[in-house]
Coordinates of C-alpha atoms in Angstrom, one line a residue:
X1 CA 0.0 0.0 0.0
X2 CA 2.6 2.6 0.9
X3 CA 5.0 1.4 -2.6
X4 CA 2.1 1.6 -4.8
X5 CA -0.8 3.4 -3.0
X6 CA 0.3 7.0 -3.9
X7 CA 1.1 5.8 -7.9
X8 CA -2.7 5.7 -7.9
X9 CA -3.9 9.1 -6.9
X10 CA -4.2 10.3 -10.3
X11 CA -6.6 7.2 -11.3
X12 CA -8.8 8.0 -8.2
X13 CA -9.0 11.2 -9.2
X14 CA -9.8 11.3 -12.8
X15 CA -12.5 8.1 -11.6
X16 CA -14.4 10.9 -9.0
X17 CA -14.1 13.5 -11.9
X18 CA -16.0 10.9 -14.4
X19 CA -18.4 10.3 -11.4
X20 CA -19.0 13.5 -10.8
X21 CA -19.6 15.1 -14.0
X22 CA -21.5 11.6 -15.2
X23 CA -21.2 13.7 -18.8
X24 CA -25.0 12.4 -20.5
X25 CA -24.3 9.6 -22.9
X26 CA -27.0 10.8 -25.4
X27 CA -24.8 13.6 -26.7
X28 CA -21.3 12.1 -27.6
X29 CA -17.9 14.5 -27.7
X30 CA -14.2 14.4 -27.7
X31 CA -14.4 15.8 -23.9
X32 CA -16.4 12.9 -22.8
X33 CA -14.2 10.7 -24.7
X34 CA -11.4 12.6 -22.5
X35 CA -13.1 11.9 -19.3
X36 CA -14.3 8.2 -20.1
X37 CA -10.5 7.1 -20.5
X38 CA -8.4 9.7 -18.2
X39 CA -8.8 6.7 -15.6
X40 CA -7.5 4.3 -17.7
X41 CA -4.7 6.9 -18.9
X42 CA -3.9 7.6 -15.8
X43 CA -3.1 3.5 -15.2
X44 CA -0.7 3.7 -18.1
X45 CA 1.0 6.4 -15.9
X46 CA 0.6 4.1 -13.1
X47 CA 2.8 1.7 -14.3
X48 CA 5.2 3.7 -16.6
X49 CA 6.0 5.3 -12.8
X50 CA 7.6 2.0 -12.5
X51 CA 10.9 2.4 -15.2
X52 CA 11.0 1.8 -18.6
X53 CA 13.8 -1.1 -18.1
X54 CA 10.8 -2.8 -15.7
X55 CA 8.6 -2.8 -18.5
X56 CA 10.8 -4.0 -21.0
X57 CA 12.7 -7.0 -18.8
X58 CA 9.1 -8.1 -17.5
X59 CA 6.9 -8.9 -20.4
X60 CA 3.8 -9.6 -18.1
X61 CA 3.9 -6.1 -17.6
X62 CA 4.0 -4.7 -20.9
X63 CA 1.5 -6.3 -22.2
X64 CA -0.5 -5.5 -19.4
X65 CA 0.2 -1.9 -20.2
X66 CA -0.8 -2.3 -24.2
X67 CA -3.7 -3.8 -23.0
X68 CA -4.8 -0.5 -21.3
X69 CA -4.2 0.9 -24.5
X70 CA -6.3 -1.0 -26.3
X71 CA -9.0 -0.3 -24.1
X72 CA -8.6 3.2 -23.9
X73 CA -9.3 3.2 -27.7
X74 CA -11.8 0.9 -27.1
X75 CA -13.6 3.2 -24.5
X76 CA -13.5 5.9 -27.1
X77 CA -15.0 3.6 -29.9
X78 CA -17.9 2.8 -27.1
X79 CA -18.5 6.7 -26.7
X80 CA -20.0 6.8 -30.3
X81 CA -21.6 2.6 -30.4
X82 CA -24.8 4.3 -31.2
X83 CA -22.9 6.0 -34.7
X84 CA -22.0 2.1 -35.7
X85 CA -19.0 2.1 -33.5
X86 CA -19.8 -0.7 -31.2
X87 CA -18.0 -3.9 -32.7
X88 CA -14.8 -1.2 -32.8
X89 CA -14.8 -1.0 -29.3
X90 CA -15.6 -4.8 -29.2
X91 CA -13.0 -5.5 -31.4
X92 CA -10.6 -3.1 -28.9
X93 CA -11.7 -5.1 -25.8
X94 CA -10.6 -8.4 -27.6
X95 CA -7.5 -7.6 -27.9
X96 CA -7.4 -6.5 -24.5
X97 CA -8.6 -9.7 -23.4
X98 CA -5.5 -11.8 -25.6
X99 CA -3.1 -9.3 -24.2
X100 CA -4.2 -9.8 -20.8
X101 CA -4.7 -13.6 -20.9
X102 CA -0.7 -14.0 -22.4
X103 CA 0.3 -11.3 -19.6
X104 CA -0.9 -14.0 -17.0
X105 CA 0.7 -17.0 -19.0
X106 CA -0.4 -20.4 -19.4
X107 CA 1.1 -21.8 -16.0
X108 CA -0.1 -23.3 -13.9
X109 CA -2.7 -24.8 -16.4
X110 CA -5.5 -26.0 -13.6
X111 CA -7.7 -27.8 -15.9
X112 CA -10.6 -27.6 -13.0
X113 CA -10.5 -23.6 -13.3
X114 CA -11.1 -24.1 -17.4
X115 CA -13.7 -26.2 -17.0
X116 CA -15.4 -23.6 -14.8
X117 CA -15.3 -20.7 -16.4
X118 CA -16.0 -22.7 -19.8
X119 CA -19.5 -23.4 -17.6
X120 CA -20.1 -19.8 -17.1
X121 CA -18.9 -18.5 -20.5
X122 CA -21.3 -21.3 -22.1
X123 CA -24.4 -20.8 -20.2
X124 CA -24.1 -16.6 -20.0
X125 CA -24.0 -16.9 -24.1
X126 CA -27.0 -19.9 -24.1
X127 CA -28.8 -17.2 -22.2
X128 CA -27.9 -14.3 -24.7
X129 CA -28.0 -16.4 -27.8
X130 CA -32.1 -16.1 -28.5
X131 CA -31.8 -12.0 -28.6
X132 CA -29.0 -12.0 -30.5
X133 CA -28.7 -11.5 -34.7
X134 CA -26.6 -10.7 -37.8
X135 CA -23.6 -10.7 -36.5
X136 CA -23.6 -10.5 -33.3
X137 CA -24.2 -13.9 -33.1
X138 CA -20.8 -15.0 -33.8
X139 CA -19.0 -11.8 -32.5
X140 CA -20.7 -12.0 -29.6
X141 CA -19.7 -16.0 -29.3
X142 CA -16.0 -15.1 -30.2
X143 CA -15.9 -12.2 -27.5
X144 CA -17.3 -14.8 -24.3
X145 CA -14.6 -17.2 -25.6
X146 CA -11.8 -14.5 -25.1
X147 CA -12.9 -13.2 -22.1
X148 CA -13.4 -16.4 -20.4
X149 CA -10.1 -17.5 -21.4
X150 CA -8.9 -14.5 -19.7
X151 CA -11.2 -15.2 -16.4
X152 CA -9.7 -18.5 -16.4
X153 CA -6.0 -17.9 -16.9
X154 CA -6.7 -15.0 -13.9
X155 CA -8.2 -18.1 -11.9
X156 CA -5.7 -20.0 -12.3
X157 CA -2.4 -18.1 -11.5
X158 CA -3.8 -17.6 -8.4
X159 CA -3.8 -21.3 -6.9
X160 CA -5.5 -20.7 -3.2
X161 CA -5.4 -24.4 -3.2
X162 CA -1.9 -25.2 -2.9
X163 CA -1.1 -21.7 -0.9
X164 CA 0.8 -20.0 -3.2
X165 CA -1.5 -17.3 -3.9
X166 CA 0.2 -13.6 -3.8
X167 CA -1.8 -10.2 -3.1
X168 CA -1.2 -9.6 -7.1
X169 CA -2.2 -12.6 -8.2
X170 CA -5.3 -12.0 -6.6
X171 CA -5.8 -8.8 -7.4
X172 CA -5.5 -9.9 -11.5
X173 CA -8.2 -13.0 -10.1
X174 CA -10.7 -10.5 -8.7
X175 CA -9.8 -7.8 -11.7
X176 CA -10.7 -10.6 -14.2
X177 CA -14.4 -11.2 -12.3
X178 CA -14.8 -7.9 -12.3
X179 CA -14.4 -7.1 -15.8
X180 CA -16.5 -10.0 -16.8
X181 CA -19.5 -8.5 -14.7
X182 CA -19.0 -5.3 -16.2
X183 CA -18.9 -6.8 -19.6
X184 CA -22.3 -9.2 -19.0
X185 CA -23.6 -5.7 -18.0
X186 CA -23.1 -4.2 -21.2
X187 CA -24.4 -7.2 -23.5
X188 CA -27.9 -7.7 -20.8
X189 CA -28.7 -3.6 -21.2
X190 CA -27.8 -3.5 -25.2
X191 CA -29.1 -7.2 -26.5
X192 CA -31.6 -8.0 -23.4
X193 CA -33.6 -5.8 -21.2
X194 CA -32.4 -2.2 -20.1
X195 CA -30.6 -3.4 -16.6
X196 CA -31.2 -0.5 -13.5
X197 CA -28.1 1.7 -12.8
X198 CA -26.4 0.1 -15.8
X199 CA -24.1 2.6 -16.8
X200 CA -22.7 3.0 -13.0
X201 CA -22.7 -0.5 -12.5
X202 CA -20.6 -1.1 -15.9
X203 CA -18.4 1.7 -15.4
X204 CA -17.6 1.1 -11.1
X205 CA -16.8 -2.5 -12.4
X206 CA -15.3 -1.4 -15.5
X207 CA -12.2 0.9 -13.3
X208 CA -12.2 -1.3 -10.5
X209 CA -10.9 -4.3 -13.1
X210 CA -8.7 -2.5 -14.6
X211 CA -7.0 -0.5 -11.3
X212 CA -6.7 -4.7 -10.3
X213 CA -5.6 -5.8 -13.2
X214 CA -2.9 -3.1 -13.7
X215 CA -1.5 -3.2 -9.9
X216 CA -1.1 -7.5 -11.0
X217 CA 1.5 -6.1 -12.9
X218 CA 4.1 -5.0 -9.9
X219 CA 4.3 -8.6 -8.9
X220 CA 7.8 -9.2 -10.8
X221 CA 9.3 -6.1 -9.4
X222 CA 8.2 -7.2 -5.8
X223 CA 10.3 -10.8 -6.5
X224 CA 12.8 -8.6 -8.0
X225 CA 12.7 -6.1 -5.0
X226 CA 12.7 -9.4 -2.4
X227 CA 15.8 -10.9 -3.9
X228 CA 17.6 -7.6 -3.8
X229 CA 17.0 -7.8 0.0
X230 CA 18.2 -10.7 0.5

C-alpha cells in the first residue's frame, strides 16, 4: 500500500471527476471521450512510474500496459456505439482480453478452473444467444470465448489451493471477475432488457478491473525487489 498506493492518486481522481460530471451519454464528444479514459490513462501512468527497463525485462507487464491501451481506444470507440462504432470497441476489448490472458501466461494450467469458467462463458452466451442476430451472433460468441479464457487464466495463476497465492495474483483473479461482470452488463442492457443503474454498475466495475488488473502487474518487481534484500 505505501510502494504503490500513492502511484494511484491520479486514477482515483480522474474516476471521481468521471463520477462526478456523469457527462449524459445521449450527446457524444471528444471531452467525454477525454473523461471516459483519463482513468485508464492515468493506469498507463501508473505503471510507466515503474521504469522503462521494468517494463521491458518483464513482459507480463508490458503487455498489461498495451492492454490498457487498447482499451482506452476501445472506451472511445464505445463513446459513439450508437454512430456504428460498437464492434470497434468490441473489437478493442478483444484484444485487450489476448493481451491480458498472455500477460498472465499459461502456467499453472488448472484444468478444473477451465472447466469452470468454460460453464459460465457457455451458459451466460445460451442465455444471450435467443436475442442476439446478424452478427452479433458469432461476435458476440468469439468475444465470451476471449474473455473467459482470460477469467480462467486469472483463476488459475492464483492457486489458493496449494497456498501459493500472492496479493497480485489475486488482485488480477478478482480484476478478471470484475471485468467479466462489467462486460455481461453491457451485453444484458444493449441485447436483453435495459438493466437499472447500468451505466454506474458497468463503469464502477469497469475501473475497478482495470486498477486490479494493472496493480497485478508490480508482482515481478516485488520478486525482484525481495531478492535484492536478501
Amino acid at each position: 500500500v505505501k510502494s504503490e498506493g500513492p502511484k494511484l492518486v491520479p486514477f482515483f481522481k480522474a474516476t471521481c471527476v468521471y463520477f462526478v460530471l456523469w457527462l449524459p451519454t445521449s450527446s457524444p464528444s471528444w471531452f467525454s471521450a477525454l473523461i471516459k479514459c483519463l482513468p485508464i490513462f492515468c493506469l498507463w501512468v501508473f505503471l510507466l512510474a515503474h521504469g522503462i527497463n521494468f517494463l521491458v525485462s518483464h513482459r507480463s507487464a508490458s503487455r498489461i500496459l498495451a492492454g490498457l491501451i487498447f482499451s482506452a481506444v476501445g472506451d472511445a470507440f464505445l463513446i459513439w456505439q450508437e454512430q456504428g462504432y460498437f464492434i470497434h470497441g468490441l473489437l478493442m476489448f478483444a484484444i485487450t482480453h489476448i493481451l491480458y490472458s498472455s500477460a498472465f501466461g499459461m502456467k499453472p494450467l488448472d484444468l478444473k478452473a477451465g472447466l469452470l469458467m468454460g460453464l459460465v462463458s457457455s451458459s451466460c452466451y445460451a442465455f444471450l444467444y435467443s436475442y442476439l442476430s446478424g452478427p452479433f451472433t458469432y461476435l458476440v460468441a468469439v468475444y465470451i470465448a476471449l474473455i473467459g479464457f482470460m477469467g480462467w487464466r486469472a483463476v488459475a495463476g492464483m492457486q489458493l489451493c496449494n497456498d501459493l497465492w500472492t496479493w497480485t495474483k489475486l488482485s488480477a483473479c478478482i480484476g478478471a471477475m470484475l471485468f467479466m461482470v462489467s462486460d455481461l452488463t453491457i451485453a444484458l442492457n444493449k441485447f436483453c432488457f435495459p438493466v437499472p443503474y447500468s451505466r454506474f454498475i458497468i463503469m464502477a466495475t469497469y475501473y475497478a478491473a482495470q486498477m486490479l488488473i494493472a496493480l497485478s502487474a508490480v508482482e515481478s518487481r516485488d520478486e525482484e525487489d525481495f531478492r535484492k534484500r536478501r
